[in-house]
Structures are given as C-alpha cells and as structure tokens.
mmCIF file of C-alpha atoms in Angstrom:
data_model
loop_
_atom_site.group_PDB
_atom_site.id
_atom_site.type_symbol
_atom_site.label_atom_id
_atom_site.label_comp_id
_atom_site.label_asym_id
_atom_site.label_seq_id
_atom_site.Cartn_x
_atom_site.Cartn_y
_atom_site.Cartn_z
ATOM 1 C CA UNK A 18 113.670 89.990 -114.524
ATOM 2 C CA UNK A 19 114.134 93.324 -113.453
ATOM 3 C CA UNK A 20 116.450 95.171 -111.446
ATOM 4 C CA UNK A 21 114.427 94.415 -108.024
ATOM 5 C CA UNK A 22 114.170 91.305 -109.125
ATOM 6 C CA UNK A 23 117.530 90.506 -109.765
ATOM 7 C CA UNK A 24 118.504 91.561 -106.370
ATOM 8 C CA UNK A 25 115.897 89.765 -104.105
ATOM 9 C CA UNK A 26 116.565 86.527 -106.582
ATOM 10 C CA UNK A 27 120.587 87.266 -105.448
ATOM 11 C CA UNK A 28 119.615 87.684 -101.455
ATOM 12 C CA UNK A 29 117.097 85.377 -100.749
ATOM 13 C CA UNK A 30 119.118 82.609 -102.799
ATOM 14 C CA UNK A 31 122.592 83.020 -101.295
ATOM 15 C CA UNK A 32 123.423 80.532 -98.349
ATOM 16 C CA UNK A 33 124.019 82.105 -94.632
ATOM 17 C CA UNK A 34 122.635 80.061 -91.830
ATOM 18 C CA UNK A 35 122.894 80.818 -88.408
ATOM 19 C CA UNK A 36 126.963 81.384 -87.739
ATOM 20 C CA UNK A 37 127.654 81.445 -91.607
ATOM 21 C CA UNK A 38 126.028 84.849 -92.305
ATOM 22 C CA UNK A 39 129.526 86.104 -94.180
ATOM 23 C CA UNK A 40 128.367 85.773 -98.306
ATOM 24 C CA UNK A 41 125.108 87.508 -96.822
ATOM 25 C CA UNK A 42 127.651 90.269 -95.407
ATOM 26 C CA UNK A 43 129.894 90.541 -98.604
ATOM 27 C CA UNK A 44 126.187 90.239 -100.811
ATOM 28 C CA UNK A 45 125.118 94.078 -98.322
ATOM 29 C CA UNK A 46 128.476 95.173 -99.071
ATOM 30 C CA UNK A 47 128.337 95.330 -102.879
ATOM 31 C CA UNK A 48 124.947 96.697 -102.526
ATOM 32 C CA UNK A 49 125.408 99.487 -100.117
ATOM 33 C CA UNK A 50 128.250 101.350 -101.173
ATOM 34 C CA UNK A 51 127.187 104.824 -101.511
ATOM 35 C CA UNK A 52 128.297 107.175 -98.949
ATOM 36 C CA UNK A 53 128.324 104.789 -96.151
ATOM 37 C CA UNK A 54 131.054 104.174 -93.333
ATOM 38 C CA UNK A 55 131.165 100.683 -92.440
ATOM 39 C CA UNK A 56 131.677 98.895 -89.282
ATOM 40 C CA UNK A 57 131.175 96.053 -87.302
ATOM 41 C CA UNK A 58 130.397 94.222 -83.899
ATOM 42 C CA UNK A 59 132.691 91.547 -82.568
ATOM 43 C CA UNK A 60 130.335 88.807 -83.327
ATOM 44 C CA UNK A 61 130.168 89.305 -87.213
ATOM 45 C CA UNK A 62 127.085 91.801 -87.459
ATOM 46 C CA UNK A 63 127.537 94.501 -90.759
ATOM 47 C CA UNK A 64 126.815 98.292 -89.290
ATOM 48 C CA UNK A 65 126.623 100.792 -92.253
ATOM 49 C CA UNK A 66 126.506 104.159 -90.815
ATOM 50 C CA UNK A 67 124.739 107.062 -92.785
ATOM 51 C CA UNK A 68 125.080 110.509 -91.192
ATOM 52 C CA UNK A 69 122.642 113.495 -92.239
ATOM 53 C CA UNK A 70 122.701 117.474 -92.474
ATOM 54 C CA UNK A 71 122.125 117.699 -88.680
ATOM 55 C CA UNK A 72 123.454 115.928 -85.696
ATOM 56 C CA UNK A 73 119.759 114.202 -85.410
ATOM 57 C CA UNK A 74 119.098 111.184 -83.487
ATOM 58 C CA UNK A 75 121.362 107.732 -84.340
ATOM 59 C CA UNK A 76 118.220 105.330 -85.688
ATOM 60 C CA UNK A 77 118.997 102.044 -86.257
ATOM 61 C CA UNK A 78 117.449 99.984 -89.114
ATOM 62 C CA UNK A 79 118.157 96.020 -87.968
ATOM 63 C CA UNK A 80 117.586 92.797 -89.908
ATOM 64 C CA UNK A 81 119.254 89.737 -89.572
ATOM 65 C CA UNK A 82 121.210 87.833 -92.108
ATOM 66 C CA UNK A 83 120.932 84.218 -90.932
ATOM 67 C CA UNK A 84 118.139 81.549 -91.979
ATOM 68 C CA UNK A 85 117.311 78.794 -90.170
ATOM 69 C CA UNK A 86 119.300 75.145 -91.404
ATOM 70 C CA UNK A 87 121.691 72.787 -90.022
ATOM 71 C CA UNK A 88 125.169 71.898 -88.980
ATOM 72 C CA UNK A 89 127.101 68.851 -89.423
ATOM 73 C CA UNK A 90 127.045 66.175 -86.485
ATOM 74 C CA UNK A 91 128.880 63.157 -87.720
ATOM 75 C CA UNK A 92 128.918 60.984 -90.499
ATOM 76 C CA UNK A 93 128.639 57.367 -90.183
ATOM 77 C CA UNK A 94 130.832 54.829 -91.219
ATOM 78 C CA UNK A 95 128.527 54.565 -94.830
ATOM 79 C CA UNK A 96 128.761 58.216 -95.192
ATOM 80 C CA UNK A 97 126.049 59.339 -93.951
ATOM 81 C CA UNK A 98 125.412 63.354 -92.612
ATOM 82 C CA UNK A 99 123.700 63.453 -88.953
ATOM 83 C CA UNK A 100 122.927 67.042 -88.344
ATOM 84 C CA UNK A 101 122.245 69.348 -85.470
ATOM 85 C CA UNK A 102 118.864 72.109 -85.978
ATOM 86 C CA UNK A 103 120.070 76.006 -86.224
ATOM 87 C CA UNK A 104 116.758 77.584 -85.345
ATOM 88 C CA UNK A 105 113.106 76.477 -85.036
ATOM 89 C CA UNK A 106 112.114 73.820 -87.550
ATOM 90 C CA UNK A 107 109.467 71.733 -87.697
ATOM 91 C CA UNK A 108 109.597 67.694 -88.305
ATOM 92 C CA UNK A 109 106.924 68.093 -91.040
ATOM 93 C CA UNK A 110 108.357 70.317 -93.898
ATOM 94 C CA UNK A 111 111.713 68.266 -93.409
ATOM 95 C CA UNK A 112 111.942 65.276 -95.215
ATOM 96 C CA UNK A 113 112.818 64.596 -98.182
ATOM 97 C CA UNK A 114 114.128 68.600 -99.331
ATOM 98 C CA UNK A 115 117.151 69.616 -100.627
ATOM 99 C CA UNK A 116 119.836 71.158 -99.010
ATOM 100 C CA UNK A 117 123.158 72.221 -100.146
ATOM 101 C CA UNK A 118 126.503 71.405 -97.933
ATOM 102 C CA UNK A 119 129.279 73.929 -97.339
ATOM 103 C CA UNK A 120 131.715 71.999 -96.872
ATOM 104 C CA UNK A 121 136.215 72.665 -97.159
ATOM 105 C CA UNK A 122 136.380 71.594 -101.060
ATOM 106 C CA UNK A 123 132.839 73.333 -102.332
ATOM 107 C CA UNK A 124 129.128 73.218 -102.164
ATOM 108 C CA UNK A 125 127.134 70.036 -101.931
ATOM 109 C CA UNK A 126 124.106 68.946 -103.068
ATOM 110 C CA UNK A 127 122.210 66.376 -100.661
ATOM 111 C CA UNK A 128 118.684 65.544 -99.273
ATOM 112 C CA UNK A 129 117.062 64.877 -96.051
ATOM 113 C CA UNK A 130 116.100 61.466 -96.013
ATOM 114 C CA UNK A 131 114.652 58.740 -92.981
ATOM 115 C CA UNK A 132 113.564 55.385 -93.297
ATOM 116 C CA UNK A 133 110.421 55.315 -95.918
ATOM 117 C CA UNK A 134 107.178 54.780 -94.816
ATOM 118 C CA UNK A 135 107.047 50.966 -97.136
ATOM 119 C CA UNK A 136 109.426 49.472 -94.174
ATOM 120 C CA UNK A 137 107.241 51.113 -91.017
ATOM 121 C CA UNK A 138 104.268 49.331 -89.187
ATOM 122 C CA UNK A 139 100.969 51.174 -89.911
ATOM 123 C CA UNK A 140 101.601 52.852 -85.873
ATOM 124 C CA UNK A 141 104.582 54.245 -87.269
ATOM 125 C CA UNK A 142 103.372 55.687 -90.278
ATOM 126 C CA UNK A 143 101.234 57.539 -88.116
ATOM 127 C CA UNK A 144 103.901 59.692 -86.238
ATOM 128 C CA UNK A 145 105.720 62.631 -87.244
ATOM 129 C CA UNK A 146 109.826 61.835 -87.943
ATOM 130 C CA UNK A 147 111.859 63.173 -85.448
ATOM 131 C CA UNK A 148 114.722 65.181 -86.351
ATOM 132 C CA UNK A 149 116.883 62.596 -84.834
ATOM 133 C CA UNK A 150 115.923 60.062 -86.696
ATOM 134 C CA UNK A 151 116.417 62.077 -89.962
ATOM 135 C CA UNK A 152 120.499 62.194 -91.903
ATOM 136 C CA UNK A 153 121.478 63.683 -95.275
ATOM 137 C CA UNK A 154 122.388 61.865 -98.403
ATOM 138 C CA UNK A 155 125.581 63.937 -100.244
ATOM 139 C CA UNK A 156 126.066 60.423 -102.403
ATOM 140 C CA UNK A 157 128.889 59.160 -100.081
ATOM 141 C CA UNK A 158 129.467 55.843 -99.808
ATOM 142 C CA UNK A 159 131.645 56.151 -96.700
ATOM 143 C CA UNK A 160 132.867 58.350 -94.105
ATOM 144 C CA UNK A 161 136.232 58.040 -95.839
ATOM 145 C CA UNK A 162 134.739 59.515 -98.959
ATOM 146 C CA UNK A 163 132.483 62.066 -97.398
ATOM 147 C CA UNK A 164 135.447 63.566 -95.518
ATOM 148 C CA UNK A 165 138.747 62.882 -97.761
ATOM 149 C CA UNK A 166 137.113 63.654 -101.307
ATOM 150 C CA UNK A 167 134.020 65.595 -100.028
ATOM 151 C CA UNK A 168 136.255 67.933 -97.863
ATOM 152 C CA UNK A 169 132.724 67.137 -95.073
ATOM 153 C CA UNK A 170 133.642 68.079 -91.716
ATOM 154 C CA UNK A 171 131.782 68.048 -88.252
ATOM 155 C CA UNK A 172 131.181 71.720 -87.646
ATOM 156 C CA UNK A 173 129.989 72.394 -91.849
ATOM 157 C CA UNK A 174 126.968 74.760 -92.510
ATOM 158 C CA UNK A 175 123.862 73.141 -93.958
ATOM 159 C CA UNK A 176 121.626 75.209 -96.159
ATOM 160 C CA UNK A 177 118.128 74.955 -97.203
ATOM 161 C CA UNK A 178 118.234 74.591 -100.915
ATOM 162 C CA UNK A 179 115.339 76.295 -103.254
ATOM 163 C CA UNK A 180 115.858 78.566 -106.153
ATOM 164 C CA UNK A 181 113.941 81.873 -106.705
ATOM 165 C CA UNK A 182 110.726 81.921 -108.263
ATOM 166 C CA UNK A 183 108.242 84.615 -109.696
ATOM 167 C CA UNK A 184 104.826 82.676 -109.519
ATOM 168 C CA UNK A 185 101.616 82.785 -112.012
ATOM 169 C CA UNK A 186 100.816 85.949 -110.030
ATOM 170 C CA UNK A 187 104.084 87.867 -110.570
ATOM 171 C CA UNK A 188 103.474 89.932 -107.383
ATOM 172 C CA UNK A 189 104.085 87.060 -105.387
ATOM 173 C CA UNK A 190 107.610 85.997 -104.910
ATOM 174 C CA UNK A 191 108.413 81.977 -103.740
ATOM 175 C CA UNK A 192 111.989 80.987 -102.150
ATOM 176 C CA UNK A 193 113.952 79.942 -99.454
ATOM 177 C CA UNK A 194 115.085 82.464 -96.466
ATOM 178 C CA UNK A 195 112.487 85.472 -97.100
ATOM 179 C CA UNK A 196 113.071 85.547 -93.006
ATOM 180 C CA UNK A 197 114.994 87.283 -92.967
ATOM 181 C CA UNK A 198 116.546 88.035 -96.507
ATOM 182 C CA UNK A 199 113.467 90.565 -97.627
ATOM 183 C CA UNK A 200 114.492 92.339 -94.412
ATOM 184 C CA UNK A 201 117.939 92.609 -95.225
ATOM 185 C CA UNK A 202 116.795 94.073 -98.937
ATOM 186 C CA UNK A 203 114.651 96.191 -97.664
ATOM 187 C CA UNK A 204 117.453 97.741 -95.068
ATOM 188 C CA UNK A 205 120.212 98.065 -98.302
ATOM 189 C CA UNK A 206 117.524 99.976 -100.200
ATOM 190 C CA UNK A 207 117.014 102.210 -98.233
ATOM 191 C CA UNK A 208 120.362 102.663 -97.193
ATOM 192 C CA UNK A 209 121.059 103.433 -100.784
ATOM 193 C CA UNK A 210 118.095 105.729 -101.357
ATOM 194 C CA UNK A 211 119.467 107.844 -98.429
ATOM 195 C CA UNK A 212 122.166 108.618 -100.526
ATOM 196 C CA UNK A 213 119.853 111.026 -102.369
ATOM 197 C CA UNK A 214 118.017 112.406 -99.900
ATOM 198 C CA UNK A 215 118.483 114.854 -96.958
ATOM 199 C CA UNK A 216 117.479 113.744 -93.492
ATOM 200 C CA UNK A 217 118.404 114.952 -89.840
ATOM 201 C CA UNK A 218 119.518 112.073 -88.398
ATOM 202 C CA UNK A 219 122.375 109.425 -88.549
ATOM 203 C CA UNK A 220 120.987 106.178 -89.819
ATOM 204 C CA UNK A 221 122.366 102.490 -89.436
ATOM 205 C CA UNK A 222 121.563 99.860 -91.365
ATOM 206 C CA UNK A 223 122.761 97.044 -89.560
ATOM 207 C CA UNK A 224 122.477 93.191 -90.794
ATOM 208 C CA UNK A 225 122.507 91.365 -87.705
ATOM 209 C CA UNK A 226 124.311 87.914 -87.212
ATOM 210 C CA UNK A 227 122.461 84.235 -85.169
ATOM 211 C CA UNK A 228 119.175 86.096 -84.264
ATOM 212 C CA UNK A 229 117.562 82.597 -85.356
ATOM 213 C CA UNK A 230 119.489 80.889 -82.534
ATOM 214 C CA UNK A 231 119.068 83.516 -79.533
ATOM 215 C CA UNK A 232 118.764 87.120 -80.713
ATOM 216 C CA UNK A 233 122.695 87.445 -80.049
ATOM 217 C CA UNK A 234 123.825 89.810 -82.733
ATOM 218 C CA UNK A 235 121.128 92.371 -82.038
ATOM 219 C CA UNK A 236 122.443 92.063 -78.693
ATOM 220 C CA UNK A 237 126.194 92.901 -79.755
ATOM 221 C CA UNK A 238 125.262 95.869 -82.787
ATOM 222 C CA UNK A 239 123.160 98.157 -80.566
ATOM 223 C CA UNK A 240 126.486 97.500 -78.127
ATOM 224 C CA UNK A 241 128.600 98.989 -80.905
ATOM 225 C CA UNK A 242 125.370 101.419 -82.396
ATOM 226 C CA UNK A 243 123.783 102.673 -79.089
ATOM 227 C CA UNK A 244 120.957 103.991 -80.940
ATOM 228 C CA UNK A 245 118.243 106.471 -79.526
ATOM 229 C CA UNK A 246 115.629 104.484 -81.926
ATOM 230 C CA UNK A 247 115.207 101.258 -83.627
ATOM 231 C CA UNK A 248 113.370 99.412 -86.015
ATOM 232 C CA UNK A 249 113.592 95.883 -86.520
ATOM 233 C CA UNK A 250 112.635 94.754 -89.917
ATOM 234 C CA UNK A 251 111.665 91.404 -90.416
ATOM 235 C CA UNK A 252 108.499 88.882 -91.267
ATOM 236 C CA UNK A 253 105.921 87.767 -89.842
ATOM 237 C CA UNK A 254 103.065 84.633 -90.184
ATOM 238 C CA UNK A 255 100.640 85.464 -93.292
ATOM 239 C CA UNK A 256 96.565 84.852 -91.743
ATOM 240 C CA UNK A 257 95.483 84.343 -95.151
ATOM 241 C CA UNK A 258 95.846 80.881 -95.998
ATOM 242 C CA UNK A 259 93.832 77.845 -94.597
ATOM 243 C CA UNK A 260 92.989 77.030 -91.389
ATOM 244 C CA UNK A 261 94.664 80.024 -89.871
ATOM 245 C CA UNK A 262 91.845 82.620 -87.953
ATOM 246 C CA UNK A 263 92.002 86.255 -87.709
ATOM 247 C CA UNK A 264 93.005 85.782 -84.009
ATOM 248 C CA UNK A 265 95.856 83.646 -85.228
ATOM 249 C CA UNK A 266 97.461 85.657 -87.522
ATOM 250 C CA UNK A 267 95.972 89.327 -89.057
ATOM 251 C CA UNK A 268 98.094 89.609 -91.577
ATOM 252 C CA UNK A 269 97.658 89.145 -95.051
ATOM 253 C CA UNK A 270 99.551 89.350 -98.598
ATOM 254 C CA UNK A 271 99.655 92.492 -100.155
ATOM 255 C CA UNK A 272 97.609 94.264 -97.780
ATOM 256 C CA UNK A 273 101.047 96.558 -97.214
ATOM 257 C CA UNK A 274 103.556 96.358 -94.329
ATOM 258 C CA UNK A 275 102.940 95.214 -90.947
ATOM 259 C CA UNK A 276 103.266 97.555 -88.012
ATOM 260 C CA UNK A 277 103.779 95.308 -84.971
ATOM 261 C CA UNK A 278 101.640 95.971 -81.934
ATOM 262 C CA UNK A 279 102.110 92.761 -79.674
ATOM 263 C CA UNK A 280 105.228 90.271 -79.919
ATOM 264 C CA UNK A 281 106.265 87.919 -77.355
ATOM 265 C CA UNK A 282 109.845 89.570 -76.560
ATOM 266 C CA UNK A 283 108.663 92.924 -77.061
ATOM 267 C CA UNK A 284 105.333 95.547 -76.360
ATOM 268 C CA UNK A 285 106.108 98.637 -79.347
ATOM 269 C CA UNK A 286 106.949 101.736 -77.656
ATOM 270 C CA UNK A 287 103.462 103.505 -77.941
ATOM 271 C CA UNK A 288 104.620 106.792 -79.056
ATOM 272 C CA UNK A 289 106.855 105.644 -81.578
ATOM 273 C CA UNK A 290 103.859 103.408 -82.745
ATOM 274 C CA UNK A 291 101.621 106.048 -83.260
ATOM 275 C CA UNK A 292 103.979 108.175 -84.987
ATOM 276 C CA UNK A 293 104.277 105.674 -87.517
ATOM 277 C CA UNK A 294 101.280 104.646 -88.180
ATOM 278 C CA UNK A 295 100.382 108.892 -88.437
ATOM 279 C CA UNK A 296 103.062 109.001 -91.297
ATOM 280 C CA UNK A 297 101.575 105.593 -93.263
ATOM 281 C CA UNK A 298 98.424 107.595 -92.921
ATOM 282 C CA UNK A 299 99.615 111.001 -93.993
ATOM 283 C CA UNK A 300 101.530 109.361 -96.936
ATOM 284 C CA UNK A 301 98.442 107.009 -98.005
ATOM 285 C CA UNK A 302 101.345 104.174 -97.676
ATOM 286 C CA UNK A 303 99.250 100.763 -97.038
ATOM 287 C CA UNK A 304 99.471 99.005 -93.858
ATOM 288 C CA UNK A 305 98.082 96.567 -91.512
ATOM 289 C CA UNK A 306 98.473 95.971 -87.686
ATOM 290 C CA UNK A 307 99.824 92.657 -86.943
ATOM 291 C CA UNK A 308 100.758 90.612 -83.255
ATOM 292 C CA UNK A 309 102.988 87.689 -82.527
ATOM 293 C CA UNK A 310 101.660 85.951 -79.578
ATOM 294 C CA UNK A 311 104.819 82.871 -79.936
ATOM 295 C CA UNK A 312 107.739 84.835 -81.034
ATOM 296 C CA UNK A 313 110.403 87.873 -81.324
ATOM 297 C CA UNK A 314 112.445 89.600 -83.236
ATOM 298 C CA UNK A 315 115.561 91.525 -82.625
ATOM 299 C CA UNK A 316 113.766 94.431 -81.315
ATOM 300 C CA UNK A 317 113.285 92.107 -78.251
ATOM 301 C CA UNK A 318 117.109 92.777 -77.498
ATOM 302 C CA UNK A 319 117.507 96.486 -78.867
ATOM 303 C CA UNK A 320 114.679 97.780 -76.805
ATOM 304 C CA UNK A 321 116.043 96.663 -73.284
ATOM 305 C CA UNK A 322 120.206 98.057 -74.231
ATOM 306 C CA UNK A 323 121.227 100.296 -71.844
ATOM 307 C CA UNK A 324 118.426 102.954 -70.656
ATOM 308 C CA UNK A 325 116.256 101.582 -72.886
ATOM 309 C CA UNK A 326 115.357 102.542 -76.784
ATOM 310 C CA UNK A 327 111.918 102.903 -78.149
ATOM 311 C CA UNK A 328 111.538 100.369 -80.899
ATOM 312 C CA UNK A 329 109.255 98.980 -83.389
ATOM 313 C CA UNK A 330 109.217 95.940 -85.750
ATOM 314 C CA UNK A 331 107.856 96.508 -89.137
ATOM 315 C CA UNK A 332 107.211 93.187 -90.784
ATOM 316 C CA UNK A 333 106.715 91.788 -93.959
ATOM 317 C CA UNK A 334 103.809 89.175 -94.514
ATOM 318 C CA UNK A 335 105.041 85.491 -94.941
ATOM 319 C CA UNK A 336 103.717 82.344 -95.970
ATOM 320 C CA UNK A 337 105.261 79.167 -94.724
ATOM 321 C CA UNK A 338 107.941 80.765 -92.612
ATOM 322 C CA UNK A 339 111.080 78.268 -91.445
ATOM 323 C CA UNK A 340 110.831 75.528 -94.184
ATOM 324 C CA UNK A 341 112.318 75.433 -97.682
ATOM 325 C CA UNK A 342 109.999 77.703 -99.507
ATOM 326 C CA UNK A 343 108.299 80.693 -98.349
ATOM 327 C CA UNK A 344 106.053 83.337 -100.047
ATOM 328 C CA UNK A 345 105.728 87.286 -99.688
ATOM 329 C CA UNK A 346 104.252 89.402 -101.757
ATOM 330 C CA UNK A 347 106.297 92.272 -103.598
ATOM 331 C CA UNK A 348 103.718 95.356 -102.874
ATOM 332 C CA UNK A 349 104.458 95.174 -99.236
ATOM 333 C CA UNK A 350 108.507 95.193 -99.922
ATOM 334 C CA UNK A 351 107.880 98.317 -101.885
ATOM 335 C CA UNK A 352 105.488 99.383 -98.712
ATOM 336 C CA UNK A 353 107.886 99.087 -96.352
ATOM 337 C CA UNK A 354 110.676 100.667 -98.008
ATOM 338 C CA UNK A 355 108.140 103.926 -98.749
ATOM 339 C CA UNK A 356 107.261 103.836 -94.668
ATOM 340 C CA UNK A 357 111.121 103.785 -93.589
ATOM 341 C CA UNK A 358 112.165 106.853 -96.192
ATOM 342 C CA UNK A 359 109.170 108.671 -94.887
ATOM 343 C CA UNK A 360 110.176 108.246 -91.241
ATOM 344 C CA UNK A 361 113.326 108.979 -92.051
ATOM 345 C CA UNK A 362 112.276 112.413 -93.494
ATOM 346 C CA UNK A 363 110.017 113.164 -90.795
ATOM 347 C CA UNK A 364 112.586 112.790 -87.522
ATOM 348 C CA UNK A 365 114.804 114.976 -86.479
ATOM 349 C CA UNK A 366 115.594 115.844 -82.779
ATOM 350 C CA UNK A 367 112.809 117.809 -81.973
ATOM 351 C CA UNK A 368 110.689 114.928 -82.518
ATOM 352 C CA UNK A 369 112.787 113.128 -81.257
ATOM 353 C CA UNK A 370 112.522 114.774 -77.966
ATOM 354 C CA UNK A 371 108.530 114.896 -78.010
ATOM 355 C CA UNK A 372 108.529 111.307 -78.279
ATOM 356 C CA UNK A 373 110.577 109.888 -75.670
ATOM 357 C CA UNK A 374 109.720 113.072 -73.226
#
C-alpha cells in the first residue's frame, strides 16, 4: 500500500466509539505535528491551531472522532455481554458481526449473537431482532470469568470490528468507521499541507469528541475556538446503489466532494456556499451538491455559537453508513482535501468581511 493508504488503513481501523475517542486523539497527534499548537476542550475534543502571515479570520475545520458501537450493560450469570447502542444503528446489519471489547486486561474479540432463526416460529422469523434481545459472545463461560480473567466491566467500550480493505476497483476503499474517520484524515492532511503553504488566516483543525450521541463536542470546541467560519467535514448517504432515488440521496461515488445545501440541523450559510462552490469551479476541483433531509452534522452546533458563524459541511460520499463496513471512494478524499487548501488560499479578511457583511 501506499503512503495514503497506510494512513486511512491506520484511522479508519483504530477503535474510538462514542466517549472512547482517545487512540483516535493520540492516532491526529502523531500525524499533525508540524507547526501546530495544540489544545483542547474540557470534554476531550483535539484543537490544533495553525496561524498564518496575517491576523486573518480563525476558520475552523471540524470532524469528529467517534463511530457509532456499544457499551457494556451487564453480563449474565453464563457470561454473557448485554450492551447499550452509542449512536443510530439499525437491527438489520447487527447480528451476527464482530466486534472487539475494550475491556481492563486487553482487547476482545466477540460477536453479536440472538437466538437463531431454527428455534423461532415461522411469525418470528418474520420480524426484525431487537437490539434488546441481541448479547455478545467474548467465549465466557460465566460472569466470574468474563469479569475476573476477562478484566469485562459494565461501563467497557464496544467496537465494530472490520479490517481495511482495497477492493477489485482499487479506488474504492471498504471498512469500518469511514463516518467519521475519512473526515478526520482529511482534516490532518490538510493541517499538515498548511505547513507549506502561506495563508491569511488562523486555521483549526479540530477532531471533535460524542457527535454520534448528541453533537456535544462540537458544542464544547467552537466554546474553546470561537471561530468566525466553519466547516464541518464529514459523510454523507451514497444515491448510487439500489433502490435509493435521486430525491433520496444525490450523491454518488467518485463524482468528487459533496457541498451540502440542505441538512436537517443546519441550512449552509448562502454566501459562504457560493463562495465555495465559485472556487471548486475556478479550480476545475469535482463536486456535487448533496441534502440530508434525516440528519446533521456538527455544523448543526457550530453555526448557532454565540452570534452565529457561517458554516458549511463538505461531505464525503458513503455507502452503508452506521454498520460494520462502509465504502467511499478515494477520488473524492483527494477532492476534498484540494477544495479545503484552495479555500484556505483564497480567504483572508477582506473576504471575510464581504461575506458576512
């Protein structure tokens, strides 16, 4: 693999559910270490602060660390896991997957499992498992075990478990926790490619902590950042698989980066829209205009701190978001990371000032 790929193999792989983000933090940390001051909020989000020639606007880059998984419950007296959700999944991609368990004396290995279909009626069969229902298998054969020579605790991160995988089409990448690990790559590259270029402003590239369970650490960074822009960087539903219509979903893979016009938490502010989209234009950087009619991301939070900051999510087109394994394509990482530097280059506070006055 090459050097790109070594990296998004390293992020996408490395476990930090909701809560848990902190190998995701020390992961940014060896990345981005050129030139940067580092900070951070009180709730575990990573600021890295990059200042430029001139006292330009303070832009913030944000994408979140955490994936969507699970949290110990109990265990049962035969050593079963029963689990509590962190963030939206859905019964159906579930069962049966592997997951790996953080527990006090080491990582894991166990599955989802539920009663098999051989022992259910034919009505049962029928209906989708409820999460309740479900437990994980870690090869206990009592509590006792699981939590004396298992070190498993109530309270333990549970992580999806899928290993990084360049498909038959080696544009198109396949693992676990693209949303919103590509984010997060795509924020420490450019942070590191700022390092050699000149800008006006002062940039940070924040990874943001539990925006899976509530959109709290954008809430807490642009506390500590009070930026005068932001962009969220994140992913979005891929249209281009079937049974999914145009008016569903827009987007497609490898059709470039997705400029957000319409999410539920959030309406782009227009200006800073249609600057963007100008500089994709100028630069002949591919794009596509994509809407979220039954979500958010954190720009939902940025865009409402304080006065207000115009924001806009740039997204990255995903296939089977929130379950085990989830595909992007690697033209539109590249795409996004050419869109940011060229914004970058382009603001300063004098246009700045023309698009907020």
């Amino acid at each position: 693999m090459d050097k790109t790929l070594v990296w998004l193999k390293k992020i996408s792989e490395v476990p930090g559910v909701s809560g848990f983000e902190h190998r995701v933090k020390d992961l940014l940390l060896e990345k981005i270490n050129n030139h940067v001051t580092v900070s951070y909020d009180k709730l575990g989000s990573i600021i890295f602060e990059k200042e430029g020639q001139q006292p330009g606007p303070k832009i913030m880059l944000a994408s979140h660390m955490d994936e969507i998984g699970f949290m110990v419950k109990n265990i049962s007296k035969e050593g079963f896991i029963k689990f509590v959700t962190l963030g939206g999944w859905w019964e159906q991609v579930m069962l049966g997957q592997k997951v790996t368990l953080l527990s006090t004396k080491g990582d894991i290995p166990g599955v989802i499992g539920s009663k098999p279909p051989h022992v259910l009626t034919p009505e049962d069969r029928k209906k989708v498992v409820q999460k309740r229902e479900m437990y994980i298998d870690v090869g206990a054969s009592s509590e006792e075990e699981a939590k004396v020579n298992f070190g498993i605790r109530p309270g333990d991160a549970i992580v999806p478990y899928s290993e990084f995988t360049v498909m038959a089409n080696e544009k198109l990448l396949m693992a676990k926790a693209w949303d919103n690990r590509i984010g997060c790559a795509i924020m420490a590259e450019v942070m590191d490619q700022l390092a050699l270029e000149k800008h006006s402003n002062t940039v940070y590239g924040v990874g943001t902590v539990q925006e899976e369970v509530g959109l709290r650490g954008a809430t807490t960074s642009a506390g500590a950042v009070n930026p005068d822009l932001s962009f969220a960087i994140d992913t979005c539903i891929a249209g281009d698989t079937p049974g999914i219509s145009e008016d569903q979903a827009s987007s497609k893979l490898g059709k470039g980066v997705a400029i957000c016009i319409y999410d539920a938490s959030m309406i782009p502010h227009i200006k800073l829209r249609d600057f963007v989209i100008e500089i994709a234009n100028e630069n002949q950087i591919p794009y596509q205009l994509q809407f979220t009619e039954g979500g958010g991301t954190d720009a939902g939070r940025i865009h409402v701190h304080a006065k207000g900051v115009p924001s806009l999510v740039l997204s990255i087109p995903t296939r089977y978001i929130h379950s085990h394994h989830s595909i992007i394509h690697r033209d539109d990482y590249q795409s996004a990371i050419e869109l940011l530097m060229a914004i970058l280059k382009k603001l300063d506070a004098t246009t700045y000032n023309k698009l907020v006055n």
